[in-house]
mmCIF file with all atom_site columns, C-alpha atoms in Angstrom:
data_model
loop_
_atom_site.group_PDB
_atom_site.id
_atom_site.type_symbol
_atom_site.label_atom_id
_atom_site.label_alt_id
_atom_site.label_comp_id
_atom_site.label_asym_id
_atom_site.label_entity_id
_atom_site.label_seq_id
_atom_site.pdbx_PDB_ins_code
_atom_site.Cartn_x
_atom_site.Cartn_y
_atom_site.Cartn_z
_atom_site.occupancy
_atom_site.B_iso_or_equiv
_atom_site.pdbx_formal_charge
_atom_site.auth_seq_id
_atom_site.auth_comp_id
_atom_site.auth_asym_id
_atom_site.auth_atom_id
_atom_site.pdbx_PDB_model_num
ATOM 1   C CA . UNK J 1 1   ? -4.914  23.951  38.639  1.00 54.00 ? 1   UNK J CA 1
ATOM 2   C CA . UNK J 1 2   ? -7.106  21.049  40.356  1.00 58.00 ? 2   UNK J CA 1
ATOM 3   C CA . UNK J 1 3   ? -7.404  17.879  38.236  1.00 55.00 ? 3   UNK J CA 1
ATOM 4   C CA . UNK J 1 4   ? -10.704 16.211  38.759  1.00 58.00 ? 4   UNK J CA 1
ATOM 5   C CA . UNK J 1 5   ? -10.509 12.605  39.869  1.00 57.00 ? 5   UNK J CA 1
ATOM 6   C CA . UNK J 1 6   ? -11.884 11.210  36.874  1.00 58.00 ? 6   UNK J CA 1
ATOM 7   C CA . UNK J 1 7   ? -9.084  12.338  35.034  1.00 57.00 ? 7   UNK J CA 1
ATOM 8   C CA . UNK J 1 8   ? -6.382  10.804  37.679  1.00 57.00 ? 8   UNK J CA 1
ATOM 9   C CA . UNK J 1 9   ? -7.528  7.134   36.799  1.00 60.00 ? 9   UNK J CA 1
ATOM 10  C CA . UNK J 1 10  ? -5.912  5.201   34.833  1.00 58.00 ? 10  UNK J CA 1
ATOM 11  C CA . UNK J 1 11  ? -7.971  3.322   31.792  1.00 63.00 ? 11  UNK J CA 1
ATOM 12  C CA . UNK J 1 12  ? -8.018  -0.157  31.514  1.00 73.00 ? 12  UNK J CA 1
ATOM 13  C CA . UNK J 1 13  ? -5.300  -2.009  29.694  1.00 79.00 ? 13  UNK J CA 1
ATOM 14  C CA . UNK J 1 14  ? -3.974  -5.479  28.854  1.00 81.00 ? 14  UNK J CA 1
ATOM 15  C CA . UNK J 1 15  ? -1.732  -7.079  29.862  1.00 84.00 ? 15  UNK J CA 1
ATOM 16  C CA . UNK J 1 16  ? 1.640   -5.950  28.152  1.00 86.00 ? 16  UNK J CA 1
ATOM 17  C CA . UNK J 1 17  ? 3.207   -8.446  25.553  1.00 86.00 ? 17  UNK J CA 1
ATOM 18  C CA . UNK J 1 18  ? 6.622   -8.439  24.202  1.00 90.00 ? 18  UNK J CA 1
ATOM 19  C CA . UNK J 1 19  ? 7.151   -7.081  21.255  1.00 88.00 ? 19  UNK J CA 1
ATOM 20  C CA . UNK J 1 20  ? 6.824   -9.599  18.110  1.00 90.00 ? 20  UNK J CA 1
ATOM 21  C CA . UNK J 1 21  ? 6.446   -9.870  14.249  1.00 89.00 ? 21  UNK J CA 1
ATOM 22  C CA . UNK J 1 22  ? 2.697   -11.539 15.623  1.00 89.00 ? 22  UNK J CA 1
ATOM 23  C CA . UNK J 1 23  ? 2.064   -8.504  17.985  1.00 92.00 ? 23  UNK J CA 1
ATOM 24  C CA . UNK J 1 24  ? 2.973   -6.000  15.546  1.00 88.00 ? 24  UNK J CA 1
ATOM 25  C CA . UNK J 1 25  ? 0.389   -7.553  12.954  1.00 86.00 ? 25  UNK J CA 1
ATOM 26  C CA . UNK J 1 26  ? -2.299  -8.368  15.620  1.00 88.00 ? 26  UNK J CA 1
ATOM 27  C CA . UNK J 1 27  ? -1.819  -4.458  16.658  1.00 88.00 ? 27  UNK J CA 1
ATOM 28  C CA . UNK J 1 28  ? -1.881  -3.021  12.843  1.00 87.00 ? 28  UNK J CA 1
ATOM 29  C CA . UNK J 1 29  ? -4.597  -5.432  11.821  1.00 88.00 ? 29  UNK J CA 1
ATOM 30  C CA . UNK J 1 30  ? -7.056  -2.657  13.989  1.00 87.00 ? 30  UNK J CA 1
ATOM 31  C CA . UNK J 1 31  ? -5.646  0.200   11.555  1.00 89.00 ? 31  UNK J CA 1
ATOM 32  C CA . UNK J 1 32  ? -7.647  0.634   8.999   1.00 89.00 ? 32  UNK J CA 1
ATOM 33  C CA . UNK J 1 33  ? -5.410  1.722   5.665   1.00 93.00 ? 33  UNK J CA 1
ATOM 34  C CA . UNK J 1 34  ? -6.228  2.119   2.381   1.00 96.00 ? 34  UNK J CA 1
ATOM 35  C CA . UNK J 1 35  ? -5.734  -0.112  -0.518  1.00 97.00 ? 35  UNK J CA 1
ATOM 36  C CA . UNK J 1 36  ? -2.446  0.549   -3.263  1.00 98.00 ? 36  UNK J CA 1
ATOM 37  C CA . UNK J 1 37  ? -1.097  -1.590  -5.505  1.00 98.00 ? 37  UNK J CA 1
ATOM 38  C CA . UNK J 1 38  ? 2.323   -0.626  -6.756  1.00 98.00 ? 38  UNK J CA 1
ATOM 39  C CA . UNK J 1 39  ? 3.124   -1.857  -10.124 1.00 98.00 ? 39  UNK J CA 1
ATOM 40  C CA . UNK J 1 40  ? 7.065   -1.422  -11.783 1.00 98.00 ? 40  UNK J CA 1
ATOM 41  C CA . UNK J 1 41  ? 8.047   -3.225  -15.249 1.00 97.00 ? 41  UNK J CA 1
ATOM 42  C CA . UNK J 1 42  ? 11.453  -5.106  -15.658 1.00 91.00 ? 42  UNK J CA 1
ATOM 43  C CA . UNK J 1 43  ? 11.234  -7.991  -18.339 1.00 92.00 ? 43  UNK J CA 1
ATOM 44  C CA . UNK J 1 44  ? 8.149   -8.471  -17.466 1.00 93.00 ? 44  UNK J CA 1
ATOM 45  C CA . UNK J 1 45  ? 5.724   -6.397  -15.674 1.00 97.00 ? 45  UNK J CA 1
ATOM 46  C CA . UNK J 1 46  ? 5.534   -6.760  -11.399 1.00 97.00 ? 46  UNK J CA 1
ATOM 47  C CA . UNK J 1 47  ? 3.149   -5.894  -8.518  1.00 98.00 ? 47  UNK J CA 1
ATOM 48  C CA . UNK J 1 48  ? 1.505   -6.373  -5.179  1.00 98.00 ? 48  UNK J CA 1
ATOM 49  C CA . UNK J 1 49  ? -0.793  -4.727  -2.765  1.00 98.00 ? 49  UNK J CA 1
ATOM 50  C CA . UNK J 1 50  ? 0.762   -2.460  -0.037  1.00 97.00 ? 50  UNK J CA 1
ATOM 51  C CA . UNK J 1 51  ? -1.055  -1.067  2.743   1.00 95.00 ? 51  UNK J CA 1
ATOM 52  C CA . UNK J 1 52  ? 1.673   0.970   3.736   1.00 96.00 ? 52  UNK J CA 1
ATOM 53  C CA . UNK J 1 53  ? 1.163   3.700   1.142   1.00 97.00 ? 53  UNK J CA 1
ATOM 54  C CA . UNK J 1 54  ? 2.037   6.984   2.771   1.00 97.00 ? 54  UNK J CA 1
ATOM 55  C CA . UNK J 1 55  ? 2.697   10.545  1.575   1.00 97.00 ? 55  UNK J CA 1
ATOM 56  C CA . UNK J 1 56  ? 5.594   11.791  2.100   1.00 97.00 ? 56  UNK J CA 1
ATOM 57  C CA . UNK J 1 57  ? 6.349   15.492  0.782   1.00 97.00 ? 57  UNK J CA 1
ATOM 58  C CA . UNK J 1 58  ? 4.229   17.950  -1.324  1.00 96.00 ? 58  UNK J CA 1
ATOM 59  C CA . UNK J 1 59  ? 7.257   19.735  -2.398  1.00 97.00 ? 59  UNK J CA 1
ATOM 60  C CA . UNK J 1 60  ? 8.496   18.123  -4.025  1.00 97.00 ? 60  UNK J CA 1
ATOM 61  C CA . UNK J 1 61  ? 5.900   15.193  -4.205  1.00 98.00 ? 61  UNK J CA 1
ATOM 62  C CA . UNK J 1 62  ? 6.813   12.467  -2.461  1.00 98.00 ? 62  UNK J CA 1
ATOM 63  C CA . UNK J 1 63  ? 5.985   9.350   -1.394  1.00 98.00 ? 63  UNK J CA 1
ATOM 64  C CA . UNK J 1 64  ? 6.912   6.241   0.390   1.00 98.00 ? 64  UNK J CA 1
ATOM 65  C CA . UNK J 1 65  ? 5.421   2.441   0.861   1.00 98.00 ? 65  UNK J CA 1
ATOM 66  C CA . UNK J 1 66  ? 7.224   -0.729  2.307   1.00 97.00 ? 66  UNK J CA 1
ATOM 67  C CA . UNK J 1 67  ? 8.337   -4.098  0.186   1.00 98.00 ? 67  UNK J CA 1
ATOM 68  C CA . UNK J 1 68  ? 9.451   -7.271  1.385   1.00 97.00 ? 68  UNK J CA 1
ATOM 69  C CA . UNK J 1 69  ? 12.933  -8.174  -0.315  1.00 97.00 ? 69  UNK J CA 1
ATOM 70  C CA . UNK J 1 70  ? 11.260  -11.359 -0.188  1.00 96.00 ? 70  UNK J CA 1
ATOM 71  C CA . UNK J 1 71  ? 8.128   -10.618 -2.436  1.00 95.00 ? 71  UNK J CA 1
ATOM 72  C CA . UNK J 1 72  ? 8.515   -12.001 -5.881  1.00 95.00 ? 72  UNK J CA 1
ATOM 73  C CA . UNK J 1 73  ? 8.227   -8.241  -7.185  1.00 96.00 ? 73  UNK J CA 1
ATOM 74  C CA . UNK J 1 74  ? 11.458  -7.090  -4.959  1.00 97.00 ? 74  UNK J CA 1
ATOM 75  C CA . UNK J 1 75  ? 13.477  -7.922  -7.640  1.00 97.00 ? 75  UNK J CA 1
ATOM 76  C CA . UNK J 1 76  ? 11.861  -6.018  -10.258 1.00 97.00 ? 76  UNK J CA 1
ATOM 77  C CA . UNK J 1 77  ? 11.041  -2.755  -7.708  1.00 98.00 ? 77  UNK J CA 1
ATOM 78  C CA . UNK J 1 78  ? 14.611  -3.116  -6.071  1.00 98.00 ? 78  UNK J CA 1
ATOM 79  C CA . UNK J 1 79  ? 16.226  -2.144  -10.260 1.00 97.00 ? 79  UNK J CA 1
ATOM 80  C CA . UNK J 1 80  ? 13.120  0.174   -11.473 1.00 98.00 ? 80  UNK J CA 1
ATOM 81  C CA . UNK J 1 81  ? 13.634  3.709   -11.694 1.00 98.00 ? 81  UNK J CA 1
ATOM 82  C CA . UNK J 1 82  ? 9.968   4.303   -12.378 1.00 98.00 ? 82  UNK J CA 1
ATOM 83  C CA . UNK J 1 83  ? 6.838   2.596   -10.409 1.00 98.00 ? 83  UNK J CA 1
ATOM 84  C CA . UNK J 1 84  ? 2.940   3.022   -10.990 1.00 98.00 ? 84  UNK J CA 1
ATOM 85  C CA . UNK J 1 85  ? 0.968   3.559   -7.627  1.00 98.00 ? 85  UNK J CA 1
ATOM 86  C CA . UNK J 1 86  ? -2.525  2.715   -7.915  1.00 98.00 ? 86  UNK J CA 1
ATOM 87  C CA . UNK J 1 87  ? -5.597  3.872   -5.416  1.00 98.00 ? 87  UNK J CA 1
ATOM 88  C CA . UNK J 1 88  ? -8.264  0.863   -5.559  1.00 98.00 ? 88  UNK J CA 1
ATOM 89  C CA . UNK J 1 89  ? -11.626 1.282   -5.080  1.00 97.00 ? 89  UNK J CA 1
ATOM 90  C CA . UNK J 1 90  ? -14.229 -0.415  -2.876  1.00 96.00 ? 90  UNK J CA 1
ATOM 91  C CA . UNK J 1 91  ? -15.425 -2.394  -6.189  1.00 96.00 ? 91  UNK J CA 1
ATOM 92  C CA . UNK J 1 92  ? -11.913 -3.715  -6.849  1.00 97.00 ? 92  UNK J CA 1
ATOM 93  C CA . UNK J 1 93  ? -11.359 -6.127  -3.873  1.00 96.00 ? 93  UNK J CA 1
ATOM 94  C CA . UNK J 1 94  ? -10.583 -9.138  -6.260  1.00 96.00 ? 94  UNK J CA 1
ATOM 95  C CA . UNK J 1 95  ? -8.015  -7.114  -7.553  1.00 97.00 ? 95  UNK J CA 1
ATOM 96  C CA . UNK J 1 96  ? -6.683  -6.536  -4.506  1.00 97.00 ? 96  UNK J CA 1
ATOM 97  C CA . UNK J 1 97  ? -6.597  -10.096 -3.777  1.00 96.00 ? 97  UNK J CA 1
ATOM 98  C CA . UNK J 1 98  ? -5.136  -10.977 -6.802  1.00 97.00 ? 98  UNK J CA 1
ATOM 99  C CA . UNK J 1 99  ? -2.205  -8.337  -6.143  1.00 97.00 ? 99  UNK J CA 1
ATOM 100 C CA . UNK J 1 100 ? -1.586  -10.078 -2.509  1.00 96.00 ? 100 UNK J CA 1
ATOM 101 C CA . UNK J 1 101 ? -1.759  -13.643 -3.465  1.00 95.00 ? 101 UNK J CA 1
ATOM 102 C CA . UNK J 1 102 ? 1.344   -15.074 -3.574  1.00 92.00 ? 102 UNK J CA 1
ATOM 103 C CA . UNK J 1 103 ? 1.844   -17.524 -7.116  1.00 90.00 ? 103 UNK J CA 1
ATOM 104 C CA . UNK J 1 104 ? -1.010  -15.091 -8.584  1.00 91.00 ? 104 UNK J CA 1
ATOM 105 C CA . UNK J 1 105 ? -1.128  -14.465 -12.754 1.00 93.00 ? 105 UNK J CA 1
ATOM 106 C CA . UNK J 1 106 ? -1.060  -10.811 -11.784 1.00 96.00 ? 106 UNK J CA 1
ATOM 107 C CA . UNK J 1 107 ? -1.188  -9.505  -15.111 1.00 96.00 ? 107 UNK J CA 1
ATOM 108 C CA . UNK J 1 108 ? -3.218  -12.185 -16.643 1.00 92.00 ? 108 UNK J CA 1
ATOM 109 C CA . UNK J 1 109 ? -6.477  -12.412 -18.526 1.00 89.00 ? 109 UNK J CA 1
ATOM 110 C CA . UNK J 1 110 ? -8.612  -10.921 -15.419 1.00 88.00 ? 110 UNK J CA 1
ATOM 111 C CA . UNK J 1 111 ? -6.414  -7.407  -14.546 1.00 96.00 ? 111 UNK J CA 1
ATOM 112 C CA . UNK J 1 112 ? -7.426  -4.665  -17.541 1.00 97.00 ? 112 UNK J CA 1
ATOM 113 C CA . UNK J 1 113 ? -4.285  -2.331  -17.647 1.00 97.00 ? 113 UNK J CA 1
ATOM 114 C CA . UNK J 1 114 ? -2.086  -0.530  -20.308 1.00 97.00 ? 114 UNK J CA 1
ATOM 115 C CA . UNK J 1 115 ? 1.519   0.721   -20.503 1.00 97.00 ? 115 UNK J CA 1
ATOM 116 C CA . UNK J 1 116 ? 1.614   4.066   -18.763 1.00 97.00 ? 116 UNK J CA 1
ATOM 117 C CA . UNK J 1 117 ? 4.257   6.935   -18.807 1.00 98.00 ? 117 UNK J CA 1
ATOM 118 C CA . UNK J 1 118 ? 7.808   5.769   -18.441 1.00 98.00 ? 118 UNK J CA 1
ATOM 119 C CA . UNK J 1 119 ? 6.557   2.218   -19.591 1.00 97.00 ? 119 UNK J CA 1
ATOM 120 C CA . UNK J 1 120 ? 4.954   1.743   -16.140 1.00 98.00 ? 120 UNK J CA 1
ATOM 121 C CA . UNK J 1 121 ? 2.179   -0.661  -16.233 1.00 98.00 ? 121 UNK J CA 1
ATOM 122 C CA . UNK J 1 122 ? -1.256  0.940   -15.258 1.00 98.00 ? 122 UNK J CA 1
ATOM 123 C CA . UNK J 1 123 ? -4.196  -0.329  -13.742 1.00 98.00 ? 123 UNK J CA 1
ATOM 124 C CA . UNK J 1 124 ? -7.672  0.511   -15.533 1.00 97.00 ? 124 UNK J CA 1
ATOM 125 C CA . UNK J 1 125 ? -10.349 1.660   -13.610 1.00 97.00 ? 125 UNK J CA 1
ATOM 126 C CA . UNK J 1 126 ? -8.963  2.925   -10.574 1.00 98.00 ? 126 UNK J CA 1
ATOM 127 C CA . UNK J 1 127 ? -9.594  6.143   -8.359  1.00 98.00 ? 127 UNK J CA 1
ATOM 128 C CA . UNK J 1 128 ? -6.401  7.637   -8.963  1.00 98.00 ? 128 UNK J CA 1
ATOM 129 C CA . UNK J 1 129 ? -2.696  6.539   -10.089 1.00 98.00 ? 129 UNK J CA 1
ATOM 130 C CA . UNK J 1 130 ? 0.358   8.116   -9.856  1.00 98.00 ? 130 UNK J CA 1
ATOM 131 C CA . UNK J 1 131 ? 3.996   7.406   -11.651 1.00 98.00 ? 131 UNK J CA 1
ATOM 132 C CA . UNK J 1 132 ? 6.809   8.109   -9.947  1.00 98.00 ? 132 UNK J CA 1
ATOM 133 C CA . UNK J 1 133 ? 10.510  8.161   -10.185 1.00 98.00 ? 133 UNK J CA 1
ATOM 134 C CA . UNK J 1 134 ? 12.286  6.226   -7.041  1.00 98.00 ? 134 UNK J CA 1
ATOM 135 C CA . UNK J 1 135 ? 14.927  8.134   -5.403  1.00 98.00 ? 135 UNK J CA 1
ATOM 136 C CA . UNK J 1 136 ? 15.283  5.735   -2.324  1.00 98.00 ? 136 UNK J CA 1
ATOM 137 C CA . UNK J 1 137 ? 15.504  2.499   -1.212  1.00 98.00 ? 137 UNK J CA 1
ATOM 138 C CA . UNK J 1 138 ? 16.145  2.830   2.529   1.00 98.00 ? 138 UNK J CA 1
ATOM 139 C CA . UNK J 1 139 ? 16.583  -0.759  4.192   1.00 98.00 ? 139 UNK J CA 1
ATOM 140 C CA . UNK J 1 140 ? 14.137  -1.458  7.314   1.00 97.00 ? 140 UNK J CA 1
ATOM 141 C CA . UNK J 1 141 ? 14.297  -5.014  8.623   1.00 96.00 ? 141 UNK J CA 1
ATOM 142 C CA . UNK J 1 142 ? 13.131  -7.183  5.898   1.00 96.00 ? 142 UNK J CA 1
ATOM 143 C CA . UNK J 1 143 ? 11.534  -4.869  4.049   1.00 97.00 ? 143 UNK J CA 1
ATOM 144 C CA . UNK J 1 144 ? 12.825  -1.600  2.029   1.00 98.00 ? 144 UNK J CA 1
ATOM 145 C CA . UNK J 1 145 ? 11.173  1.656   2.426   1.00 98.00 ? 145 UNK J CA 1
ATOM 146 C CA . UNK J 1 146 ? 10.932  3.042   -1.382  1.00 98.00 ? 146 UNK J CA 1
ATOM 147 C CA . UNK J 1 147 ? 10.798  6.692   -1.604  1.00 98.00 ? 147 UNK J CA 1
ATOM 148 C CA . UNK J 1 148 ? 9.611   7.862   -4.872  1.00 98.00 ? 148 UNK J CA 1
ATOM 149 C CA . UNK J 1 149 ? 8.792   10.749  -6.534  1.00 98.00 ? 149 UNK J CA 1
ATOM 150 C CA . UNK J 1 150 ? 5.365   11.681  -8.426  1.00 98.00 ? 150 UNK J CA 1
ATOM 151 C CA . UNK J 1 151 ? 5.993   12.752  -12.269 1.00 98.00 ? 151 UNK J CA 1
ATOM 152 C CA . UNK J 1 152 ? 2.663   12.326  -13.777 1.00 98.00 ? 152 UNK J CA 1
ATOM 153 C CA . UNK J 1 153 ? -0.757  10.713  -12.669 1.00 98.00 ? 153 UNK J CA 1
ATOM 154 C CA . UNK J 1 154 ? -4.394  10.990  -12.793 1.00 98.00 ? 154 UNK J CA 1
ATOM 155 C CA . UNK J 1 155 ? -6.857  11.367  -9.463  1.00 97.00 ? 155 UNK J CA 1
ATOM 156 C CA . UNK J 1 156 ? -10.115 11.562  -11.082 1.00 97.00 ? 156 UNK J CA 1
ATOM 157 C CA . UNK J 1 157 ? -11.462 7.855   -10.898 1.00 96.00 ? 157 UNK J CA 1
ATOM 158 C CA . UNK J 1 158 ? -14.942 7.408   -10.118 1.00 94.00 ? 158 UNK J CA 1
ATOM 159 C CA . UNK J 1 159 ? -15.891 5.602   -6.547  1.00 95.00 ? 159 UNK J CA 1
ATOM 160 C CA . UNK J 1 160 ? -15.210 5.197   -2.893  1.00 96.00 ? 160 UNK J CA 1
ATOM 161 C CA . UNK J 1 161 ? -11.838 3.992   -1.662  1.00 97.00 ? 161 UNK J CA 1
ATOM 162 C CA . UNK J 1 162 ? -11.008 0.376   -0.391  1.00 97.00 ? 162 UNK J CA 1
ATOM 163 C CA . UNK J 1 163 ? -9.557  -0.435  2.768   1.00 96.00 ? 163 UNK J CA 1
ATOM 164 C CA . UNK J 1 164 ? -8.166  -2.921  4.740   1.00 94.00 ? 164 UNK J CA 1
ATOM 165 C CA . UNK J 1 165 ? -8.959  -3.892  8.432   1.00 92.00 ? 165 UNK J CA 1
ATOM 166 C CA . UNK J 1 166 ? -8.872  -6.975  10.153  1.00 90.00 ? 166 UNK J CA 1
ATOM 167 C CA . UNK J 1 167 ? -7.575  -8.824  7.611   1.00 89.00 ? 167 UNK J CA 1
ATOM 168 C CA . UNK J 1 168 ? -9.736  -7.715  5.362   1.00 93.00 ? 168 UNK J CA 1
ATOM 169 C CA . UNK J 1 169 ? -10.713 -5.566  2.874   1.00 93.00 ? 169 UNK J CA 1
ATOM 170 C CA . UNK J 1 170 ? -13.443 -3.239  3.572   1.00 91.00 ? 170 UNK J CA 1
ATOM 171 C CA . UNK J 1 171 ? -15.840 -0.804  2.602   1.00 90.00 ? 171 UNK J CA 1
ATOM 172 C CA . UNK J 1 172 ? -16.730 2.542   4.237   1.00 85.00 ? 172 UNK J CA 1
ATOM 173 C CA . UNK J 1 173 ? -20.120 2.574   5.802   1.00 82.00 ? 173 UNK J CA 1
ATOM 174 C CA . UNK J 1 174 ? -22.238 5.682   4.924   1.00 72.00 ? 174 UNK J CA 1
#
């Protein structure tokens, strides 16, 4: 087998850094994710925007997102046996805000949301929403990784999906 030459050079690359909490972020702030917020109710209701939303299992249906035992909603999420998951749209980037902002009224006057199945609170108006029993809390670092599993939900909300790049929250371009 020959290998032609343009295939033998090597691309150009930076300059290697060591690895850091600031080089992880600068290198995941080029990903472009979508937009959750996960929601869980203790004595009062909890919840925050995660970017780390992933599926996990279709059989049976799992999933998985990341939470800082530092958040003010670890509490809450680190005792609930049922959390809300919540897929925001590109019209609900306040929300999303709202959800990240540290000190936030998260379920105040401006969030429109009822009490879902299992007593979960769920967001109005999103494109989808799942409820799900957690059957993990694996530690990573100074997060947890919460592994939960889907028991009832609804993907038929209307609109395109919000993401986040760049520190930002974003739209997708047609």
């Amino acid at each position: 087998m020959t290998v032609s030459p343009e295939l033998r050079t090597v691309p150009t690359i930076g300059a290697p850094r060591q690895a850091s909490p600031d080089l992880l972020r600068s290198v995941f702030r080029r990903h472009a994710a979508g937009v959750a917020v996960i929601t869980a109710h203790g004595e009062r209701p909890v919840g925050f925007t995660a970017t780390s939303l992933n599926s996990v299992a279709a059989e049976p249906p799992l999933i998985s997102f990341g939470v800082g035992t530092g958040s003010s909603s670890w509490p809450v999420v680190s005792e609930a046996e049922f959390i809300g998951v919540h897929i925001l749209g590109e019209h609900q980037q306040e929300l999303a805000a709202t959800f990240a902002r540290s000190g936030a009224d998260r379920f105040g006057e401006g969030t429109r949301w009822s009490i879902g199945p299992e007593g979960v609170p769920v967001l109005d108006g999103v494109l989808a929403w799942l409820v799900c029993r957690v059957v993990a809390r694996v530690p990573a670092g100074d997060h947890r990784i919460v592994i939960a599993q889907a028991v009832a939900g609804d993907p038929d909300g209307a609109g395109r999906p919000l993401l986040y790049h760049h520190g930002r929250f974003n739209a997708l371009r047609d």
